[in-house]
Amino acid sequence: MPLEYYFLIAGVILLAIEMVVPGFGFFGIAGMACLTWGGYYVLGGGMESLLVIVGFYALLAAGIAILCLYLPRESKWNPFVLWDRQANSKGYTGGSNLSALVGKQGVTLTALRPAGTALVEGKRLDVSSLGDYVPKDAPVRIVKVEGSKIFVDRVKE
């Protein structure tokens, strides 16, 4: 049996291993290389064989692209994507909305280097300064809220 047939068989075996063994694609890439090399020589070599193989890979890429675009977006077709949306109206929340605190004043309970604790309207809050050191018991104002992060600036007396 000629050598190119061994490469075709090795390519099929390597692709089968890639489907079974989780990894970084080494077996799949090696399998595609073996199939390409073996197919090139089985087809006779030369420019015609190269064009057939390039055309096959182009059709394969187009088919995969079409499948990705037009397959239904259901979990049976793509089990790796969570399609359900979590809405706040159904009770799903990531945390309380702290944006109402912007502009409120308080006092630091710990030194902010740049993070620490401040007392604002009787609530202990984890806050961060805008990069400056703020000593303990200094008056601060909340200037920005990003999600659960609260940023304060020292109030000049």
mmCIF file of C-alpha atoms in Angstrom:
data_model
loop_
_atom_site.group_PDB
_atom_site.id
_atom_site.type_symbol
_atom_site.label_atom_id
_atom_site.label_comp_id
_atom_site.label_asym_id
_atom_site.label_seq_id
_atom_site.Cartn_x
_atom_site.Cartn_y
_atom_site.Cartn_z
ATOM 1 C CA MET A 1 0.000 0.000 0.000
ATOM 2 C CA PRO A 2 1.435 3.416 -0.943
ATOM 3 C CA LEU A 3 2.512 5.874 1.741
ATOM 4 C CA GLU A 4 -0.281 8.384 1.023
ATOM 5 C CA TYR A 5 -2.911 5.855 2.118
ATOM 6 C CA TYR A 6 -1.178 5.533 5.482
ATOM 7 C CA PHE A 7 -1.427 9.303 5.846
ATOM 8 C CA LEU A 8 -5.153 9.186 5.046
ATOM 9 C CA ILE A 9 -5.693 6.453 7.650
ATOM 10 C CA ALA A 10 -3.570 8.330 10.203
ATOM 11 C CA GLY A 11 -5.591 11.493 9.498
ATOM 12 C CA VAL A 12 -8.879 9.725 10.172
ATOM 13 C CA ILE A 13 -7.512 8.182 13.367
ATOM 14 C CA LEU A 14 -6.152 11.533 14.595
ATOM 15 C CA LEU A 15 -9.504 13.233 13.926
ATOM 16 C CA ALA A 16 -11.270 10.463 15.835
ATOM 17 C CA ILE A 17 -8.904 10.994 18.764
ATOM 18 C CA GLU A 18 -9.606 14.752 18.614
ATOM 19 C CA MET A 19 -13.344 14.090 18.963
ATOM 20 C CA VAL A 20 -12.818 11.887 22.039
ATOM 21 C CA VAL A 21 -9.889 13.510 23.863
ATOM 22 C CA PRO A 22 -10.337 17.083 25.039
ATOM 23 C CA GLY A 23 -7.351 19.190 24.195
ATOM 24 C CA PHE A 24 -6.027 22.181 22.353
ATOM 25 C CA GLY A 25 -6.632 20.861 18.845
ATOM 26 C CA PHE A 26 -3.250 19.205 18.309
ATOM 27 C CA PHE A 27 -4.780 15.930 17.129
ATOM 28 C CA GLY A 28 -7.285 17.758 14.930
ATOM 29 C CA ILE A 29 -4.666 19.924 13.263
ATOM 30 C CA ALA A 30 -2.343 16.953 12.774
ATOM 31 C CA GLY A 31 -5.246 14.916 11.390
ATOM 32 C CA MET A 32 -6.218 17.637 8.911
ATOM 33 C CA ALA A 33 -2.576 17.949 7.823
ATOM 34 C CA CYS A 34 -2.335 14.186 7.261
ATOM 35 C CA LEU A 35 -5.612 14.125 5.335
ATOM 36 C CA THR A 36 -4.520 17.089 3.209
ATOM 37 C CA TRP A 37 -1.116 15.631 2.419
ATOM 38 C CA GLY A 38 -2.500 12.151 1.735
ATOM 39 C CA GLY A 39 -5.376 13.502 -0.362
ATOM 40 C CA TYR A 40 -3.011 15.630 -2.427
ATOM 41 C CA TYR A 41 -0.933 12.627 -3.426
ATOM 42 C CA VAL A 42 -3.891 10.252 -3.840
ATOM 43 C CA LEU A 43 -5.372 12.742 -6.326
ATOM 44 C CA GLY A 44 -2.147 12.587 -8.313
ATOM 45 C CA GLY A 45 -0.317 15.691 -7.099
ATOM 46 C CA GLY A 46 0.133 18.822 -9.150
ATOM 47 C CA MET A 47 -1.893 21.981 -9.493
ATOM 48 C CA GLU A 48 -5.192 20.197 -10.207
ATOM 49 C CA SER A 49 -4.984 18.265 -6.938
ATOM 50 C CA LEU A 50 -4.122 21.425 -5.033
ATOM 51 C CA LEU A 51 -7.126 23.251 -6.530
ATOM 52 C CA VAL A 52 -9.446 20.369 -5.611
ATOM 53 C CA ILE A 53 -8.235 20.390 -1.995
ATOM 54 C CA VAL A 54 -8.432 24.195 -1.699
ATOM 55 C CA GLY A 55 -11.933 24.094 -3.208
ATOM 56 C CA PHE A 56 -12.945 21.385 -0.738
ATOM 57 C CA TYR A 57 -11.718 23.459 2.231
ATOM 58 C CA ALA A 58 -13.501 26.553 0.858
ATOM 59 C CA LEU A 59 -16.774 24.604 0.564
ATOM 60 C CA LEU A 60 -16.260 23.195 4.047
ATOM 61 C CA ALA A 61 -15.726 26.682 5.507
ATOM 62 C CA ALA A 62 -18.786 28.039 3.663
ATOM 63 C CA GLY A 63 -20.905 25.133 4.927
ATOM 64 C CA ILE A 64 -19.838 25.693 8.514
ATOM 65 C CA ALA A 65 -20.542 29.434 8.203
ATOM 66 C CA ILE A 66 -24.025 28.744 6.793
ATOM 67 C CA LEU A 67 -24.769 26.266 9.582
ATOM 68 C CA CYS A 68 -23.659 28.781 12.212
ATOM 69 C CA LEU A 69 -25.902 31.459 10.733
ATOM 70 C CA TYR A 70 -29.032 29.466 10.015
ATOM 71 C CA LEU A 71 -29.286 26.705 12.603
ATOM 72 C CA PRO A 72 -32.047 27.421 15.090
ATOM 73 C CA ARG A 73 -30.867 29.097 18.273
ATOM 74 C CA GLU A 74 -31.989 26.296 20.536
ATOM 75 C CA SER A 75 -30.079 24.481 23.214
ATOM 76 C CA LYS A 76 -30.141 21.205 21.295
ATOM 77 C CA TRP A 77 -28.128 22.847 18.504
ATOM 78 C CA ASN A 78 -25.790 24.804 20.735
ATOM 79 C CA PRO A 79 -25.559 23.412 24.266
ATOM 80 C CA PHE A 80 -22.680 25.722 25.228
ATOM 81 C CA VAL A 81 -24.678 28.969 25.138
ATOM 82 C CA LEU A 82 -27.117 30.024 27.836
ATOM 83 C CA TRP A 83 -30.051 31.409 25.841
ATOM 84 C CA ASP A 84 -32.299 32.249 28.809
ATOM 85 C CA ARG A 85 -32.309 35.886 29.823
ATOM 86 C CA GLN A 86 -32.539 36.916 33.437
ATOM 87 C CA ALA A 87 -34.766 39.955 33.826
ATOM 88 C CA ASN A 88 -35.010 42.236 36.836
ATOM 89 C CA SER A 89 -38.796 42.082 36.523
ATOM 90 C CA LYS A 90 -38.638 38.351 37.337
ATOM 91 C CA GLY A 91 -36.621 38.936 40.485
ATOM 92 C CA TYR A 92 -33.111 38.466 39.110
ATOM 93 C CA THR A 93 -30.864 41.217 40.393
ATOM 94 C CA GLY A 94 -27.120 41.495 40.608
ATOM 95 C CA GLY A 95 -27.226 43.829 43.574
ATOM 96 C CA SER A 96 -28.906 46.960 44.795
ATOM 97 C CA ASN A 97 -28.784 50.131 42.734
ATOM 98 C CA LEU A 98 -26.403 52.487 44.526
ATOM 99 C CA SER A 99 -26.561 55.364 42.040
ATOM 100 C CA ALA A 100 -28.862 57.338 44.381
ATOM 101 C CA LEU A 101 -25.898 57.800 46.718
ATOM 102 C CA VAL A 102 -24.060 60.130 44.314
ATOM 103 C CA GLY A 103 -23.644 63.535 45.962
ATOM 104 C CA LYS A 104 -24.221 62.273 49.529
ATOM 105 C CA GLN A 105 -21.695 63.182 52.189
ATOM 106 C CA GLY A 106 -20.239 61.096 54.971
ATOM 107 C CA VAL A 107 -17.146 60.510 57.039
ATOM 108 C CA THR A 108 -14.404 57.912 56.673
ATOM 109 C CA LEU A 109 -14.280 55.219 59.349
ATOM 110 C CA THR A 110 -10.897 53.980 58.154
ATOM 111 C CA ALA A 111 -8.114 55.560 56.165
ATOM 112 C CA LEU A 112 -8.669 55.237 52.410
ATOM 113 C CA ARG A 113 -5.494 53.926 50.721
ATOM 114 C CA PRO A 114 -7.356 54.169 48.302
ATOM 115 C CA ALA A 115 -10.016 51.744 49.585
ATOM 116 C CA GLY A 116 -11.642 51.637 52.985
ATOM 117 C CA THR A 117 -14.910 52.183 54.837
ATOM 118 C CA ALA A 118 -17.068 55.265 55.182
ATOM 119 C CA LEU A 119 -20.248 56.077 57.101
ATOM 120 C CA VAL A 120 -22.877 57.682 54.843
ATOM 121 C CA GLU A 121 -26.394 58.346 56.156
ATOM 122 C CA GLY A 122 -25.849 55.868 58.978
ATOM 123 C CA LYS A 123 -24.690 53.057 56.631
ATOM 124 C CA ARG A 124 -21.219 51.556 56.554
ATOM 125 C CA LEU A 125 -20.088 51.418 52.925
ATOM 126 C CA ASP A 126 -16.997 50.019 51.277
ATOM 127 C CA VAL A 127 -15.627 52.931 49.267
ATOM 128 C CA SER A 128 -12.586 53.897 47.229
ATOM 129 C CA SER A 129 -11.014 57.291 46.846
ATOM 130 C CA LEU A 130 -10.132 58.583 43.415
ATOM 131 C CA GLY A 131 -6.529 57.586 44.067
ATOM 132 C CA ASP A 132 -5.624 59.971 46.860
ATOM 133 C CA TYR A 133 -4.929 59.031 50.445
ATOM 134 C CA VAL A 134 -7.799 60.079 52.724
ATOM 135 C CA PRO A 135 -7.233 59.898 56.502
ATOM 136 C CA LYS A 136 -9.654 58.458 59.055
ATOM 137 C CA ASP A 137 -12.532 60.742 60.194
ATOM 138 C CA ALA A 138 -12.255 62.947 57.080
ATOM 139 C CA PRO A 139 -15.423 64.287 55.416
ATOM 140 C CA VAL A 140 -16.038 62.749 51.973
ATOM 141 C CA ARG A 141 -18.606 63.067 49.192
ATOM 142 C CA ILE A 142 -19.684 60.235 46.879
ATOM 143 C CA VAL A 143 -18.799 61.331 43.339
ATOM 144 C CA LYS A 144 -19.276 58.197 41.259
ATOM 145 C CA VAL A 145 -20.883 54.753 41.434
ATOM 146 C CA GLU A 146 -19.960 51.949 39.019
ATOM 147 C CA GLY A 147 -21.988 48.846 39.791
ATOM 148 C CA SER A 148 -21.108 48.006 43.382
ATOM 149 C CA LYS A 149 -18.040 50.249 43.479
ATOM 150 C CA ILE A 150 -18.476 53.563 45.272
ATOM 151 C CA PHE A 151 -15.934 56.327 44.669
ATOM 152 C CA VAL A 152 -15.515 59.245 47.064
ATOM 153 C CA ASP A 153 -13.572 62.479 47.098
ATOM 154 C CA ARG A 154 -12.415 64.341 50.170
ATOM 155 C CA VAL A 155 -14.471 67.425 50.987
ATOM 156 C CA LYS A 156 -12.247 70.444 51.496
ATOM 157 C CA GLU A 157 -13.139 72.221 54.716
#
